[in-house]
Amino acid sequence: MRKLRCFNSENNINDINPLCFGDLKMAREIGAKQAVQTNIDKLMESIVEKKSESRFIWLAASTHEGEEEVIGKVHKILERKLKLHASDLKSKYSSVLTIIAPRHPERSNDIIRFLERDLMLSCDLHSNLFNAGNLINEKAVAELLDEKQVLIVDSLGELVSIYKYVDVAFIGASLPQSGTKGGHNVFEALSRGVSVIICGPHMDKEKMCPNMRVVDSPDVFADFLFAEISSPTKLKYLTDFDAEGKQILDKIWHAITKTLSIRNVKIT
């Protein structure tokens, strides 16, 4: 979709500086209000309620082939660091739950096979956590939290909900191992209040946000996460940006909708 550019003018709202937002699909996502709690919302609430006090939960979003291997290695390094430094850590976390939402969910079974066979990680599909009636399977959730290390999201459209329950998110299509360049859009994560956003060195500059952390190897990635979650001010350094960023996004949406209304354009 063609990019939309908003300019200052005496008719513009709140004096937004010239900027390139991205595309109207992302604008629609930011402007939308989610009125109905989805099944993935209920699942994430259950996971966070039961384990967020002892388990660090983070998300790798829109990953491409090759990136899941890096994410799996990061998980293993991070868990090893937590166990090694358990006695002297100020962090409340003793383990990690990594959520991977591949850009192409049809790869989910292949991802699990690789992570379990090559990296010896215990995994599950998020679809396995629901009964036939699409109700949460509490027994399966308990097994996930007690025994599994990685949860694979094997359907599209779930990121909007998951972002709300994590402090840290990696944005896919940005690591060299993916064979792709550019990275996916970060505005969805920002609009849902994710405190720390991480990407690889192939993220396009125009998609970068303030304080976004760029990592280029599993060791650097894991070291950054470990430093964050072992700090007494865990994941708080972007708190001010969260509030300011949300205001900026609201202004962007307001400006976009006004511009489109003037031009009689509808977002569908």
PDB file of C-alpha atoms in Angstrom:
ATOM      1  CA  MET A   1       0.000   0.000   0.000  1.00  0.00           C
ATOM      2  CA  ARG A   2       1.258   3.490  -0.796  1.00  0.00           C
ATOM      3  CA  LYS A   3       2.699   5.447   2.116  1.00  0.00           C
ATOM      4  CA  LEU A   4       0.803   8.373   3.597  1.00  0.00           C
ATOM      5  CA  ARG A   5       2.653  11.536   4.601  1.00  0.00           C
ATOM      6  CA  CYS A   6       1.246  14.019   7.132  1.00  0.00           C
ATOM      7  CA  PHE A   7       2.386  17.647   7.095  1.00  0.00           C
ATOM      8  CA  ASN A   8       2.121  20.531   9.504  1.00  0.00           C
ATOM      9  CA  SER A   9      -0.355  23.168   8.515  1.00  0.00           C
ATOM     10  CA  GLU A  10      -2.545  25.652  10.263  1.00  0.00           C
ATOM     11  CA  ASN A  11      -5.355  23.137   9.844  1.00  0.00           C
ATOM     12  CA  ASN A  12      -3.416  20.192  11.322  1.00  0.00           C
ATOM     13  CA  ILE A  13      -4.073  18.815  14.752  1.00  0.00           C
ATOM     14  CA  ASN A  14      -1.579  19.251  17.639  1.00  0.00           C
ATOM     15  CA  ASP A  15       1.285  20.392  15.388  1.00  0.00           C
ATOM     16  CA  ILE A  16       2.515  16.958  14.363  1.00  0.00           C
ATOM     17  CA  ASN A  17       5.893  17.168  12.660  1.00  0.00           C
ATOM     18  CA  PRO A  18       6.296  15.864   9.087  1.00  0.00           C
ATOM     19  CA  LEU A  19       6.533  12.109   9.240  1.00  0.00           C
ATOM     20  CA  CYS A  20       5.957   8.972   7.281  1.00  0.00           C
ATOM     21  CA  PHE A  21       3.568   6.710   9.158  1.00  0.00           C
ATOM     22  CA  GLY A  22       3.926   3.529   7.126  1.00  0.00           C
ATOM     23  CA  ASP A  23       0.725   2.125   5.700  1.00  0.00           C
ATOM     24  CA  LEU A  24      -2.986   2.508   6.325  1.00  0.00           C
ATOM     25  CA  LYS A  25      -3.343  -1.082   7.489  1.00  0.00           C
ATOM     26  CA  MET A  26      -1.179  -0.266  10.521  1.00  0.00           C
ATOM     27  CA  ALA A  27      -3.017   3.005  11.031  1.00  0.00           C
ATOM     28  CA  ARG A  28      -6.287   1.125  11.174  1.00  0.00           C
ATOM     29  CA  GLU A  29      -4.862  -1.280  13.769  1.00  0.00           C
ATOM     30  CA  ILE A  30      -3.700   1.566  16.004  1.00  0.00           C
ATOM     31  CA  GLY A  31      -6.954   3.457  15.730  1.00  0.00           C
ATOM     32  CA  ALA A  32      -9.130   0.432  16.344  1.00  0.00           C
ATOM     33  CA  LYS A  33     -10.547  -0.272  19.779  1.00  0.00           C
ATOM     34  CA  GLN A  34     -10.807  -3.930  20.696  1.00  0.00           C
ATOM     35  CA  ALA A  35     -14.272  -4.255  22.175  1.00  0.00           C
ATOM     36  CA  VAL A  36     -14.458  -8.013  22.645  1.00  0.00           C
ATOM     37  CA  GLN A  37     -12.066 -10.077  24.729  1.00  0.00           C
ATOM     38  CA  THR A  38     -10.732 -12.866  22.528  1.00  0.00           C
ATOM     39  CA  ASN A  39      -9.757 -16.406  23.447  1.00  0.00           C
ATOM     40  CA  ILE A  40      -6.084 -15.514  23.204  1.00  0.00           C
ATOM     41  CA  ASP A  41      -6.731 -12.639  25.643  1.00  0.00           C
ATOM     42  CA  LYS A  42      -8.199 -15.086  28.123  1.00  0.00           C
ATOM     43  CA  LEU A  43      -5.315 -17.508  27.589  1.00  0.00           C
ATOM     44  CA  MET A  44      -2.669 -14.825  28.105  1.00  0.00           C
ATOM     45  CA  GLU A  45      -4.465 -13.558  31.207  1.00  0.00           C
ATOM     46  CA  SER A  46      -4.406 -17.082  32.606  1.00  0.00           C
ATOM     47  CA  ILE A  47      -0.690 -17.513  31.838  1.00  0.00           C
ATOM     48  CA  VAL A  48       0.302 -14.129  33.260  1.00  0.00           C
ATOM     49  CA  GLU A  49      -1.848 -14.536  36.364  1.00  0.00           C
ATOM     50  CA  LYS A  50      -0.333 -17.915  37.193  1.00  0.00           C
ATOM     51  CA  LYS A  51       3.318 -17.429  36.293  1.00  0.00           C
ATOM     52  CA  SER A  52       4.284 -13.805  35.692  1.00  0.00           C
ATOM     53  CA  GLU A  53       5.649 -13.483  39.229  1.00  0.00           C
ATOM     54  CA  SER A  54       8.260 -16.193  38.710  1.00  0.00           C
ATOM     55  CA  ARG A  55       8.620 -16.627  34.956  1.00  0.00           C
ATOM     56  CA  PHE A  56       9.864 -14.108  32.430  1.00  0.00           C
ATOM     57  CA  ILE A  57       7.426 -14.111  29.494  1.00  0.00           C
ATOM     58  CA  TRP A  58       8.488 -12.512  26.225  1.00  0.00           C
ATOM     59  CA  LEU A  59       7.460 -12.570  22.567  1.00  0.00           C
ATOM     60  CA  ALA A  60       9.217 -13.089  19.237  1.00  0.00           C
ATOM     61  CA  ALA A  61       6.751 -11.658  16.714  1.00  0.00           C
ATOM     62  CA  SER A  62       6.383 -12.302  12.988  1.00  0.00           C
ATOM     63  CA  THR A  63       9.493 -14.473  12.790  1.00  0.00           C
ATOM     64  CA  HIS A  64      10.811 -15.927   9.544  1.00  0.00           C
ATOM     65  CA  GLU A  65      12.654 -19.154   8.861  1.00  0.00           C
ATOM     66  CA  GLY A  66      16.100 -19.008  10.446  1.00  0.00           C
ATOM     67  CA  GLU A  67      15.066 -16.577  13.186  1.00  0.00           C
ATOM     68  CA  GLU A  68      13.426 -19.240  15.346  1.00  0.00           C
ATOM     69  CA  GLU A  69      16.807 -20.940  15.731  1.00  0.00           C
ATOM     70  CA  VAL A  70      18.254 -17.677  17.091  1.00  0.00           C
ATOM     71  CA  ILE A  71      15.275 -17.222  19.427  1.00  0.00           C
ATOM     72  CA  GLY A  72      15.659 -20.791  20.695  1.00  0.00           C
ATOM     73  CA  LYS A  73      19.354 -20.240  21.392  1.00  0.00           C
ATOM     74  CA  VAL A  74      18.544 -16.994  23.201  1.00  0.00           C
ATOM     75  CA  HIS A  75      16.081 -18.886  25.384  1.00  0.00           C
ATOM     76  CA  LYS A  76      18.655 -21.513  26.331  1.00  0.00           C
ATOM     77  CA  ILE A  77      21.382 -18.958  27.098  1.00  0.00           C
ATOM     78  CA  LEU A  78      18.984 -16.839  29.159  1.00  0.00           C
ATOM     79  CA  GLU A  79      17.735 -19.776  31.220  1.00  0.00           C
ATOM     80  CA  ARG A  80      21.313 -20.891  31.820  1.00  0.00           C
ATOM     81  CA  LYS A  81      22.233 -17.417  33.058  1.00  0.00           C
ATOM     82  CA  LEU A  82      19.229 -17.291  35.372  1.00  0.00           C
ATOM     83  CA  LYS A  83      20.147 -20.613  36.965  1.00  0.00           C
ATOM     84  CA  LEU A  84      23.840 -19.759  37.214  1.00  0.00           C
ATOM     85  CA  HIS A  85      23.182 -16.441  38.957  1.00  0.00           C
ATOM     86  CA  ALA A  86      20.074 -17.461  40.907  1.00  0.00           C
ATOM     87  CA  SER A  87      21.650 -16.780  44.307  1.00  0.00           C
ATOM     88  CA  ASP A  88      22.835 -13.236  43.580  1.00  0.00           C
ATOM     89  CA  LEU A  89      20.078 -11.977  41.293  1.00  0.00           C
ATOM     90  CA  LYS A  90      17.726  -9.201  42.335  1.00  0.00           C
ATOM     91  CA  SER A  91      15.307 -10.435  39.690  1.00  0.00           C
ATOM     92  CA  LYS A  92      12.173 -12.289  40.711  1.00  0.00           C
ATOM     93  CA  TYR A  93      12.410 -14.618  37.706  1.00  0.00           C
ATOM     94  CA  SER A  94      13.674 -18.183  37.863  1.00  0.00           C
ATOM     95  CA  SER A  95      12.677 -19.388  34.378  1.00  0.00           C
ATOM     96  CA  VAL A  96      11.614 -18.216  30.926  1.00  0.00           C
ATOM     97  CA  LEU A  97       8.587 -18.733  28.693  1.00  0.00           C
ATOM     98  CA  THR A  98       9.303 -17.758  25.094  1.00  0.00           C
ATOM     99  CA  ILE A  99       6.315 -17.131  22.827  1.00  0.00           C
ATOM    100  CA  ILE A 100       7.024 -17.361  19.100  1.00  0.00           C
ATOM    101  CA  ALA A 101       4.459 -16.073  16.601  1.00  0.00           C
ATOM    102  CA  PRO A 102       5.787 -17.000  13.131  1.00  0.00           C
ATOM    103  CA  ARG A 103       4.818 -14.790  10.213  1.00  0.00           C
ATOM    104  CA  HIS A 104       3.630 -17.917   8.433  1.00  0.00           C
ATOM    105  CA  PRO A 105       1.813 -20.114  10.995  1.00  0.00           C
ATOM    106  CA  GLU A 106       1.772 -23.078   8.616  1.00  0.00           C
ATOM    107  CA  ARG A 107       5.439 -23.509   9.565  1.00  0.00           C
ATOM    108  CA  SER A 108       4.540 -24.058  13.242  1.00  0.00           C
ATOM    109  CA  ASN A 109       4.953 -27.849  13.280  1.00  0.00           C
ATOM    110  CA  ASP A 110       8.300 -27.592  11.479  1.00  0.00           C
ATOM    111  CA  ILE A 111       9.449 -25.019  14.038  1.00  0.00           C
ATOM    112  CA  ILE A 112       8.507 -27.278  16.929  1.00  0.00           C
ATOM    113  CA  ARG A 113      10.258 -30.256  15.368  1.00  0.00           C
ATOM    114  CA  PHE A 114      13.436 -28.238  14.911  1.00  0.00           C
ATOM    115  CA  LEU A 115      13.419 -26.684  18.387  1.00  0.00           C
ATOM    116  CA  GLU A 116      12.743 -30.003  20.098  1.00  0.00           C
ATOM    117  CA  ARG A 117      15.160 -32.070  18.000  1.00  0.00           C
ATOM    118  CA  ASP A 118      18.076 -29.685  17.530  1.00  0.00           C
ATOM    119  CA  LEU A 119      17.876 -27.456  20.600  1.00  0.00           C
ATOM    120  CA  MET A 120      16.205 -29.874  23.015  1.00  0.00           C
ATOM    121  CA  LEU A 121      13.515 -27.366  23.938  1.00  0.00           C
ATOM    122  CA  SER A 122      10.082 -28.470  25.144  1.00  0.00           C
ATOM    123  CA  CYS A 123       7.396 -26.797  23.018  1.00  0.00           C
ATOM    124  CA  ASP A 124       3.652 -26.638  22.498  1.00  0.00           C
ATOM    125  CA  LEU A 125       1.187 -25.085  20.053  1.00  0.00           C
ATOM    126  CA  HIS A 126      -1.192 -22.472  21.379  1.00  0.00           C
ATOM    127  CA  SER A 127      -4.063 -24.238  19.594  1.00  0.00           C
ATOM    128  CA  ASN A 128      -3.478 -27.243  21.879  1.00  0.00           C
ATOM    129  CA  LEU A 129      -4.442 -25.108  24.862  1.00  0.00           C
ATOM    130  CA  PHE A 130      -8.097 -24.977  23.849  1.00  0.00           C
ATOM    131  CA  ASN A 131     -10.808 -27.634  24.015  1.00  0.00           C
ATOM    132  CA  ALA A 132     -13.067 -28.574  21.125  1.00  0.00           C
ATOM    133  CA  GLY A 133     -15.496 -25.857  22.232  1.00  0.00           C
ATOM    134  CA  ASN A 134     -12.700 -23.274  21.974  1.00  0.00           C
ATOM    135  CA  LEU A 135     -12.576 -23.004  25.750  1.00  0.00           C
ATOM    136  CA  ILE A 136      -9.272 -22.871  27.595  1.00  0.00           C
ATOM    137  CA  ASN A 137      -7.969 -26.307  28.546  1.00  0.00           C
ATOM    138  CA  GLU A 138      -6.713 -25.609  32.066  1.00  0.00           C
ATOM    139  CA  LYS A 139      -4.882 -28.918  32.266  1.00  0.00           C
ATOM    140  CA  ALA A 140      -2.968 -28.147  29.060  1.00  0.00           C
ATOM    141  CA  VAL A 141      -2.165 -24.639  30.320  1.00  0.00           C
ATOM    142  CA  ALA A 142      -0.872 -26.057  33.611  1.00  0.00           C
ATOM    143  CA  GLU A 143       1.325 -28.490  31.661  1.00  0.00           C
ATOM    144  CA  LEU A 144       2.621 -25.621  29.526  1.00  0.00           C
ATOM    145  CA  LEU A 145       3.561 -23.567  32.568  1.00  0.00           C
ATOM    146  CA  ASP A 146       5.116 -26.456  34.475  1.00  0.00           C
ATOM    147  CA  GLU A 147       6.891 -28.339  31.697  1.00  0.00           C
ATOM    148  CA  LYS A 148       7.137 -26.344  28.454  1.00  0.00           C
ATOM    149  CA  GLN A 149       9.710 -23.733  27.495  1.00  0.00           C
ATOM    150  CA  VAL A 150       8.356 -22.397  24.197  1.00  0.00           C
ATOM    151  CA  LEU A 151       4.822 -21.646  23.030  1.00  0.00           C
ATOM    152  CA  ILE A 152       4.239 -21.435  19.262  1.00  0.00           C
ATOM    153  CA  VAL A 153       1.295 -19.314  18.102  1.00  0.00           C
ATOM    154  CA  ASP A 154      -0.051 -21.290  15.162  1.00  0.00           C
ATOM    155  CA  SER A 155      -2.708 -18.903  13.856  1.00  0.00           C
ATOM    156  CA  LEU A 156      -2.797 -15.379  12.442  1.00  0.00           C
ATOM    157  CA  GLY A 157      -4.321 -12.311  14.045  1.00  0.00           C
ATOM    158  CA  GLU A 158      -3.235 -12.988  17.629  1.00  0.00           C
ATOM    159  CA  LEU A 159      -0.395 -10.472  18.017  1.00  0.00           C
ATOM    160  CA  VAL A 160      -2.661  -7.537  18.858  1.00  0.00           C
ATOM    161  CA  SER A 161      -3.775  -9.402  21.968  1.00  0.00           C
ATOM    162  CA  ILE A 162      -0.440 -10.949  22.958  1.00  0.00           C
ATOM    163  CA  TYR A 163       1.448  -7.646  22.820  1.00  0.00           C
ATOM    164  CA  LYS A 164      -0.680  -6.362  25.707  1.00  0.00           C
ATOM    165  CA  TYR A 165       0.674  -9.007  28.083  1.00  0.00           C
ATOM    166  CA  VAL A 166       4.432  -8.814  27.444  1.00  0.00           C
ATOM    167  CA  ASP A 167       7.080  -6.237  28.336  1.00  0.00           C
ATOM    168  CA  VAL A 168       9.583  -7.360  25.704  1.00  0.00           C
ATOM    169  CA  ALA A 169       9.041  -8.142  22.028  1.00  0.00           C
ATOM    170  CA  PHE A 170      11.386  -9.007  19.176  1.00  0.00           C
ATOM    171  CA  ILE A 171      10.240  -7.926  15.703  1.00  0.00           C
ATOM    172  CA  GLY A 172      10.938 -10.497  12.988  1.00  0.00           C
ATOM    173  CA  ALA A 173      12.300 -10.279   9.434  1.00  0.00           C
ATOM    174  CA  SER A 174      15.195  -8.255  10.847  1.00  0.00           C
ATOM    175  CA  LEU A 175      17.925 -10.842  11.560  1.00  0.00           C
ATOM    176  CA  PRO A 176      20.421 -11.889   8.864  1.00  0.00           C
ATOM    177  CA  GLN A 177      19.430 -15.529   9.433  1.00  0.00           C
ATOM    178  CA  SER A 178      15.936 -14.834   8.095  1.00  0.00           C
ATOM    179  CA  GLY A 179      17.181 -14.174   4.578  1.00  0.00           C
ATOM    180  CA  THR A 180      14.851 -11.152   4.500  1.00  0.00           C
ATOM    181  CA  LYS A 181      15.434  -7.460   5.059  1.00  0.00           C
ATOM    182  CA  GLY A 182      13.359  -4.594   6.353  1.00  0.00           C
ATOM    183  CA  GLY A 183      11.683  -5.996   9.438  1.00  0.00           C
ATOM    184  CA  HIS A 184       7.996  -5.838  10.279  1.00  0.00           C
ATOM    185  CA  ASN A 185       6.196  -2.762  11.583  1.00  0.00           C
ATOM    186  CA  VAL A 186       6.768  -1.836  15.244  1.00  0.00           C
ATOM    187  CA  PHE A 187       3.760   0.452  15.668  1.00  0.00           C
ATOM    188  CA  GLU A 188       1.419  -2.356  16.638  1.00  0.00           C
ATOM    189  CA  ALA A 189       3.724  -3.306  19.523  1.00  0.00           C
ATOM    190  CA  LEU A 190       4.143   0.327  20.570  1.00  0.00           C
ATOM    191  CA  SER A 191       0.419   0.982  20.507  1.00  0.00           C
ATOM    192  CA  ARG A 192      -0.160  -1.971  22.851  1.00  0.00           C
ATOM    193  CA  GLY A 193       2.335  -0.715  25.425  1.00  0.00           C
ATOM    194  CA  VAL A 194       5.322  -3.030  24.888  1.00  0.00           C
ATOM    195  CA  SER A 195       8.141  -1.487  26.949  1.00  0.00           C
ATOM    196  CA  VAL A 196      11.207  -2.924  25.203  1.00  0.00           C
ATOM    197  CA  ILE A 197      11.316  -3.612  21.462  1.00  0.00           C
ATOM    198  CA  ILE A 198      14.232  -5.531  19.953  1.00  0.00           C
ATOM    199  CA  CYS A 199      15.195  -6.106  16.336  1.00  0.00           C
ATOM    200  CA  GLY A 200      18.042  -7.412  14.221  1.00  0.00           C
ATOM    201  CA  PRO A 201      20.444  -5.302  12.124  1.00  0.00           C
ATOM    202  CA  HIS A 202      18.318  -5.647   8.971  1.00  0.00           C
ATOM    203  CA  MET A 203      15.470  -3.489  10.317  1.00  0.00           C
ATOM    204  CA  ASP A 204      14.761  -0.543   7.997  1.00  0.00           C
ATOM    205  CA  LYS A 205      15.702   2.776   9.584  1.00  0.00           C
ATOM    206  CA  GLU A 206      12.291   4.305   8.904  1.00  0.00           C
ATOM    207  CA  LYS A 207      10.694   1.547  10.998  1.00  0.00           C
ATOM    208  CA  MET A 208      12.951   2.109  13.999  1.00  0.00           C
ATOM    209  CA  CYS A 209      11.560   3.720  17.150  1.00  0.00           C
ATOM    210  CA  PRO A 210      13.407   5.591  19.926  1.00  0.00           C
ATOM    211  CA  ASN A 211      15.461   3.353  22.237  1.00  0.00           C
ATOM    212  CA  MET A 212      14.862   0.289  20.071  1.00  0.00           C
ATOM    213  CA  ARG A 213      17.615  -2.247  20.779  1.00  0.00           C
ATOM    214  CA  VAL A 214      19.450  -3.821  17.828  1.00  0.00           C
ATOM    215  CA  VAL A 215      21.049  -7.240  18.399  1.00  0.00           C
ATOM    216  CA  ASP A 216      23.135  -9.271  15.973  1.00  0.00           C
ATOM    217  CA  SER A 217      23.784 -12.602  17.740  1.00  0.00           C
ATOM    218  CA  PRO A 218      22.153 -14.938  20.285  1.00  0.00           C
ATOM    219  CA  ASP A 219      24.778 -14.046  22.907  1.00  0.00           C
ATOM    220  CA  VAL A 220      24.279 -10.283  22.560  1.00  0.00           C
ATOM    221  CA  PHE A 221      20.509 -10.806  22.532  1.00  0.00           C
ATOM    222  CA  ALA A 222      20.537 -12.961  25.679  1.00  0.00           C
ATOM    223  CA  ASP A 223      22.989 -10.657  27.487  1.00  0.00           C
ATOM    224  CA  PHE A 224      20.678  -7.708  26.879  1.00  0.00           C
ATOM    225  CA  LEU A 225      17.621  -9.572  28.165  1.00  0.00           C
ATOM    226  CA  PHE A 226      19.512 -10.858  31.189  1.00  0.00           C
ATOM    227  CA  ALA A 227      20.712  -7.363  32.086  1.00  0.00           C
ATOM    228  CA  GLU A 228      17.165  -6.056  31.830  1.00  0.00           C
ATOM    229  CA  ILE A 229      15.409  -8.683  33.915  1.00  0.00           C
ATOM    230  CA  SER A 230      18.132  -8.883  36.565  1.00  0.00           C
ATOM    231  CA  SER A 231      17.917  -5.159  37.265  1.00  0.00           C
ATOM    232  CA  PRO A 232      15.875  -3.811  40.185  1.00  0.00           C
ATOM    233  CA  THR A 233      14.398  -1.328  37.707  1.00  0.00           C
ATOM    234  CA  LYS A 234      13.396  -4.128  35.337  1.00  0.00           C
ATOM    235  CA  LEU A 235      12.162  -2.913  31.976  1.00  0.00           C
ATOM    236  CA  LYS A 236      11.328   0.539  33.287  1.00  0.00           C
ATOM    237  CA  TYR A 237      13.671   2.695  31.250  1.00  0.00           C
ATOM    238  CA  LEU A 238      11.096   3.104  28.494  1.00  0.00           C
ATOM    239  CA  THR A 239       8.144   3.825  30.797  1.00  0.00           C
ATOM    240  CA  ASP A 240       8.158   7.533  30.037  1.00  0.00           C
ATOM    241  CA  PHE A 241       8.450   6.756  26.349  1.00  0.00           C
ATOM    242  CA  ASP A 242       5.465   4.399  26.631  1.00  0.00           C
ATOM    243  CA  ALA A 243       3.179   7.213  27.724  1.00  0.00           C
ATOM    244  CA  GLU A 244       4.669   9.735  25.319  1.00  0.00           C
ATOM    245  CA  GLY A 245       4.720   7.210  22.489  1.00  0.00           C
ATOM    246  CA  LYS A 246       1.056   6.373  23.002  1.00  0.00           C
ATOM    247  CA  GLN A 247       0.190  10.085  22.835  1.00  0.00           C
ATOM    248  CA  ILE A 248       2.189  10.419  19.621  1.00  0.00           C
ATOM    249  CA  LEU A 249       0.419   7.445  18.081  1.00  0.00           C
ATOM    250  CA  ASP A 250      -2.964   8.872  19.089  1.00  0.00           C
ATOM    251  CA  LYS A 251      -2.009  12.177  17.442  1.00  0.00           C
ATOM    252  CA  ILE A 252      -0.871  10.347  14.313  1.00  0.00           C
ATOM    253  CA  TRP A 253      -4.175   8.507  14.125  1.00  0.00           C
ATOM    254  CA  HIS A 254      -6.117  11.720  14.665  1.00  0.00           C
ATOM    255  CA  ALA A 255      -4.169  13.476  11.904  1.00  0.00           C
ATOM    256  CA  ILE A 256      -4.585  10.546   9.509  1.00  0.00           C
ATOM    257  CA  THR A 257      -8.337  10.302  10.032  1.00  0.00           C
ATOM    258  CA  LYS A 258      -8.739  14.040   9.571  1.00  0.00           C
ATOM    259  CA  THR A 259      -6.650  13.979   6.387  1.00  0.00           C
ATOM    260  CA  LEU A 260      -8.658  11.083   4.993  1.00  0.00           C
ATOM    261  CA  SER A 261     -11.991  12.668   5.924  1.00  0.00           C
ATOM    262  CA  ILE A 262     -10.992  15.823   4.031  1.00  0.00           C
ATOM    263  CA  ARG A 263     -10.196  13.670   0.997  1.00  0.00           C
ATOM    264  CA  ASN A 264     -13.290  11.497   1.493  1.00  0.00           C
ATOM    265  CA  VAL A 265     -11.136   8.369   1.830  1.00  0.00           C
ATOM    266  CA  LYS A 266     -12.238   5.487   4.017  1.00  0.00           C
ATOM    267  CA  ILE A 267      -9.996   2.870   5.670  1.00  0.00           C
ATOM    268  CA  THR A 268     -11.495  -0.548   5.023  1.00  0.00           C
TER     269      THR A 268
END
